[in-house]
Short mmCIF file of C-alpha atoms in Angstrom, two decimals:
data_model
loop_
_atom_site.label_atom_id
_atom_site.label_comp_id
_atom_site.label_asym_id
_atom_site.label_seq_id
_atom_site.Cartn_x
_atom_site.Cartn_y
_atom_site.Cartn_z
CA MET X 1 -0.17 0.07 0.33
CA SER X 2 1.00 3.56 -0.73
CA PHE X 3 0.89 5.97 1.71
CA ARG X 4 0.65 9.96 1.74
CA ALA X 5 2.99 12.68 3.12
CA ASN X 6 0.60 12.72 6.21
CA GLY X 7 0.87 8.70 6.47
CA SER X 8 -2.44 8.05 5.32
CA ILE X 9 -3.78 5.40 3.03
CA SER X 10 -4.59 7.22 -0.11
CA GLU X 11 -8.70 6.64 -1.31
CA ALA X 12 -7.35 4.70 -4.48
CA ASP X 13 -5.77 1.80 -2.47
CA MET X 14 -8.29 1.50 0.03
CA LEU X 15 -10.58 0.90 -3.14
CA SER X 16 -8.38 -0.62 -5.10
CA GLU X 17 -7.48 -3.74 -2.66
CA HIS X 18 -11.24 -5.08 -3.24
CA ILE X 19 -11.61 -5.24 -6.96
CA ASP X 20 -10.58 -8.92 -7.13
CA GLY X 21 -13.32 -9.64 -4.86
CA LEU X 22 -15.86 -7.04 -5.93
CA TYR X 23 -15.01 -9.18 -9.85
CA SER X 24 -15.71 -12.49 -8.69
CA TYR X 25 -19.20 -11.35 -6.69
CA ALA X 26 -20.03 -9.45 -9.90
CA LEU X 27 -19.45 -12.60 -11.92
CA ALA X 28 -21.03 -15.02 -9.31
CA LEU X 29 -24.35 -12.73 -9.45
CA SER X 30 -24.61 -11.66 -13.12
CA ARG X 31 -22.84 -14.97 -14.60
CA ASN X 32 -21.58 -12.90 -17.49
CA ARG X 33 -17.50 -11.32 -17.93
CA VAL X 34 -19.04 -8.60 -19.55
CA ASP X 35 -21.98 -8.05 -16.76
CA ALA X 36 -19.25 -7.92 -14.16
CA GLU X 37 -16.73 -5.76 -15.40
CA ASP X 38 -20.08 -3.15 -15.98
CA LEU X 39 -21.05 -3.76 -12.67
CA VAL X 40 -17.15 -3.46 -10.80
CA GLN X 41 -16.70 -0.09 -13.42
CA GLU X 42 -19.99 1.02 -11.88
CA THR X 43 -19.26 0.62 -8.21
CA TYR X 44 -16.38 2.08 -8.88
CA VAL X 45 -17.58 5.09 -10.35
CA ARG X 46 -19.97 5.70 -7.75
CA ALA X 47 -17.39 4.60 -5.01
CA ILE X 48 -14.70 7.30 -5.85
CA PRO X 49 -16.61 10.66 -5.39
CA ALA X 50 -18.06 9.28 -2.19
CA VAL X 51 -14.76 7.90 -0.11
CA ARG X 52 -14.58 11.47 1.11
CA ARG X 53 -17.53 11.14 2.73
CA LEU X 54 -17.38 8.27 4.68
CA ARG X 55 -16.27 8.06 8.59
CA LYS X 56 -13.38 7.07 9.35
CA ASP X 57 -14.44 3.71 11.15
CA SER X 58 -16.32 2.95 7.71
CA ASN X 59 -15.80 -0.74 6.64
CA ILE X 60 -14.69 -0.02 3.02
CA LYS X 61 -14.92 -3.89 2.12
CA SER X 62 -18.32 -4.00 3.06
CA TRP X 63 -19.67 -0.30 1.84
CA MET X 64 -18.12 -1.58 -1.69
CA PHE X 65 -19.90 -5.09 -1.77
CA THR X 66 -23.34 -3.24 -0.71
CA ILE X 67 -22.69 -0.67 -3.53
CA LEU X 68 -22.21 -3.62 -6.26
CA ARG X 69 -25.16 -5.49 -5.12
CA ASN X 70 -27.29 -2.62 -5.20
CA ILE X 71 -26.45 -1.51 -9.16
CA TRP X 72 -26.98 -5.38 -9.78
CA LEU X 73 -30.62 -5.16 -8.23
CA ASN X 74 -31.25 -1.85 -9.95
CA ARG X 75 -30.15 -3.84 -12.95
CA LEU X 76 -32.57 -6.79 -12.67
CA ARG X 77 -35.61 -4.54 -12.04
CA GLN X 78 -34.98 -2.79 -15.67
CA PRO X 79 -36.10 -4.16 -18.59
CA ARG X 80 -33.67 -6.15 -20.47
CA VAL X 81 -32.40 -5.36 -24.28
CA ALA X 82 -30.34 -8.39 -24.63
CA VAL X 83 -30.93 -12.05 -23.69
CA PRO X 84 -28.09 -13.18 -20.97
CA THR X 85 -26.17 -16.15 -22.29
CA PRO X 86 -27.04 -19.18 -20.64
CA GLY X 87 -25.03 -21.93 -18.60
CA THR X 88 -22.05 -19.77 -17.90
CA ASP X 89 -19.27 -21.65 -16.09
CA ILE X 90 -18.75 -20.96 -12.58
CA ASP X 91 -14.83 -21.48 -13.10
CA GLN X 92 -15.04 -18.26 -14.09
CA PHE X 93 -15.63 -16.71 -10.55
CA LEU X 94 -13.89 -19.17 -8.51
CA PRO X 95 -11.07 -19.37 -6.98
CA GLU X 96 -8.83 -22.49 -7.74
CA PHE X 97 -8.60 -24.76 -4.74
CA ASN X 98 -4.76 -25.69 -3.99
CA ALA X 99 -4.91 -28.70 -1.73
CA PRO X 100 -1.52 -28.73 0.61
CA GLY X 101 0.94 -31.68 -0.27
CA ALA X 102 -0.88 -33.09 -3.63
CA ASN X 103 1.76 -32.85 -5.63
CA ASP X 104 1.53 -36.48 -7.16
CA PRO X 105 -0.87 -36.98 -10.40
CA HIS X 106 -3.34 -38.86 -8.50
CA SER X 107 -4.28 -36.16 -5.87
CA LEU X 108 -4.25 -33.63 -8.62
CA LEU X 109 -6.57 -35.60 -10.39
CA LEU X 110 -8.92 -36.37 -7.26
CA THR X 111 -8.41 -32.17 -5.87
CA SER X 112 -9.74 -31.23 -9.62
CA LEU X 113 -12.52 -33.49 -9.68
CA GLU X 114 -13.67 -32.30 -6.04
CA GLN X 115 -13.38 -28.68 -7.25
CA ASP X 116 -15.56 -29.54 -10.09
CA GLN X 117 -17.99 -30.95 -8.08
CA VAL X 118 -17.89 -28.01 -5.92
CA ARG X 119 -18.34 -25.50 -8.71
CA GLN X 120 -21.26 -27.23 -10.60
CA ALA X 121 -22.95 -27.74 -6.94
CA ILE X 122 -22.48 -23.86 -6.27
CA SER X 123 -23.88 -23.25 -9.59
CA ARG X 124 -27.07 -25.49 -9.40
CA LEU X 125 -27.72 -23.62 -6.10
CA PRO X 126 -30.70 -20.61 -6.29
CA VAL X 127 -29.13 -17.28 -6.76
CA GLU X 128 -29.87 -16.26 -2.89
CA SER X 129 -27.86 -19.24 -1.89
CA ARG X 130 -25.06 -18.73 -4.48
CA GLU X 131 -24.86 -15.14 -3.30
CA ILE X 132 -24.36 -15.96 0.62
CA ILE X 133 -22.18 -18.72 -0.23
CA LEU X 134 -19.96 -16.57 -2.22
CA LEU X 135 -19.92 -13.82 0.25
CA ARG X 136 -18.76 -15.46 2.91
CA GLU X 137 -16.60 -18.11 1.71
CA PHE X 138 -14.80 -17.03 -1.26
CA ALA X 139 -15.25 -12.89 -0.37
CA ASP X 140 -14.34 -13.27 3.13
CA LEU X 141 -17.07 -11.10 4.56
CA SER X 142 -18.17 -11.50 8.32
CA TYR X 143 -21.51 -12.38 9.00
CA GLN X 144 -21.82 -8.47 10.01
CA GLU X 145 -20.33 -7.30 6.80
CA ILE X 146 -22.78 -9.36 4.73
CA ALA X 147 -25.71 -8.31 6.61
CA GLY X 148 -24.71 -4.95 6.10
CA VAL X 149 -24.49 -5.99 1.88
CA LEU X 150 -27.71 -7.68 2.07
CA LYS X 151 -29.54 -5.33 4.13
CA CYS X 152 -30.46 -7.77 6.71
CA PRO X 153 -30.15 -8.84 10.22
CA ILE X 154 -27.47 -11.21 11.32
CA GLY X 155 -29.50 -13.78 12.31
CA THR X 156 -31.16 -14.05 8.78
CA VAL X 157 -27.17 -14.03 7.58
CA MET X 158 -26.70 -16.95 9.80
CA SER X 159 -30.17 -18.82 8.64
CA ARG X 160 -29.65 -18.24 4.84
CA LEU X 161 -26.20 -19.26 4.97
CA GLY X 162 -27.29 -22.55 6.82
CA ARG X 163 -29.68 -23.42 4.36
CA ALA X 164 -27.23 -22.73 1.43
CA ARG X 165 -24.70 -24.92 3.14
CA SER X 166 -27.07 -28.11 3.58
CA LYS X 167 -28.19 -27.26 -0.05
CA LEU X 168 -24.59 -27.08 -1.15
CA ARG X 169 -24.29 -30.74 1.22
CA GLU X 170 -27.13 -32.01 -0.32
CA LEU X 171 -25.79 -31.63 -4.31
CA LEU X 172 -22.60 -32.83 -3.39
CA SER X 173 -23.89 -35.83 -1.66
CA SER X 174 -26.32 -36.29 -4.47
CA THR X 175 -23.07 -35.96 -6.83
CA LEU X 176 -20.88 -38.17 -4.79
CA ALA X 177 -23.93 -41.02 -4.46
CA GLY X 178 -23.65 -40.53 -8.50
CA GLY X 179 -26.59 -38.68 -9.57
CA SER X 180 -26.11 -35.82 -11.90
CA SER X 181 -28.56 -33.97 -9.89
CA GLY X 182 -30.81 -33.36 -6.69
CA LYS X 183 -34.10 -34.51 -8.56
CA ARG X 184 -35.00 -37.63 -10.01
CA SER X 185 -37.66 -37.48 -13.12
#
């Protein structure tokens, strides 16, 4: 991080350190790279002029995620001109998991297969569940920060996260049991 002459962190540094997390979150919400880039850009367009008005004790990370989510919700409410591309791959917005000590080819293959199963299961979650899993597990926001982003009580965050994890567990166990989805015809 760079510091100003008076020892404070610049606004640009405070905002730019969250760009990767914001992009991952935007990609998870929009499921489209171009839309995700637009969401992040619009977030920064709104945040840069407003950052100086924040209190010193403000949580910038939570504030930025809230701006992004509000922009996304506003776009959902607007009539769409273009049809979104279906089947966007979750690989685009989930980081690679690195298994410690997995250097041999067999372990790497198993790790890769497990990653694919988790990605597929997360992509099958409803938007609300996928969103809260990504905010907690990948954006690493605290329950308090998630409550701020989603504008709901912490108890609601905890119950939604519990339900999302339970649904993810169901999807993963059905995948491991040989089912391609949690539903049967």
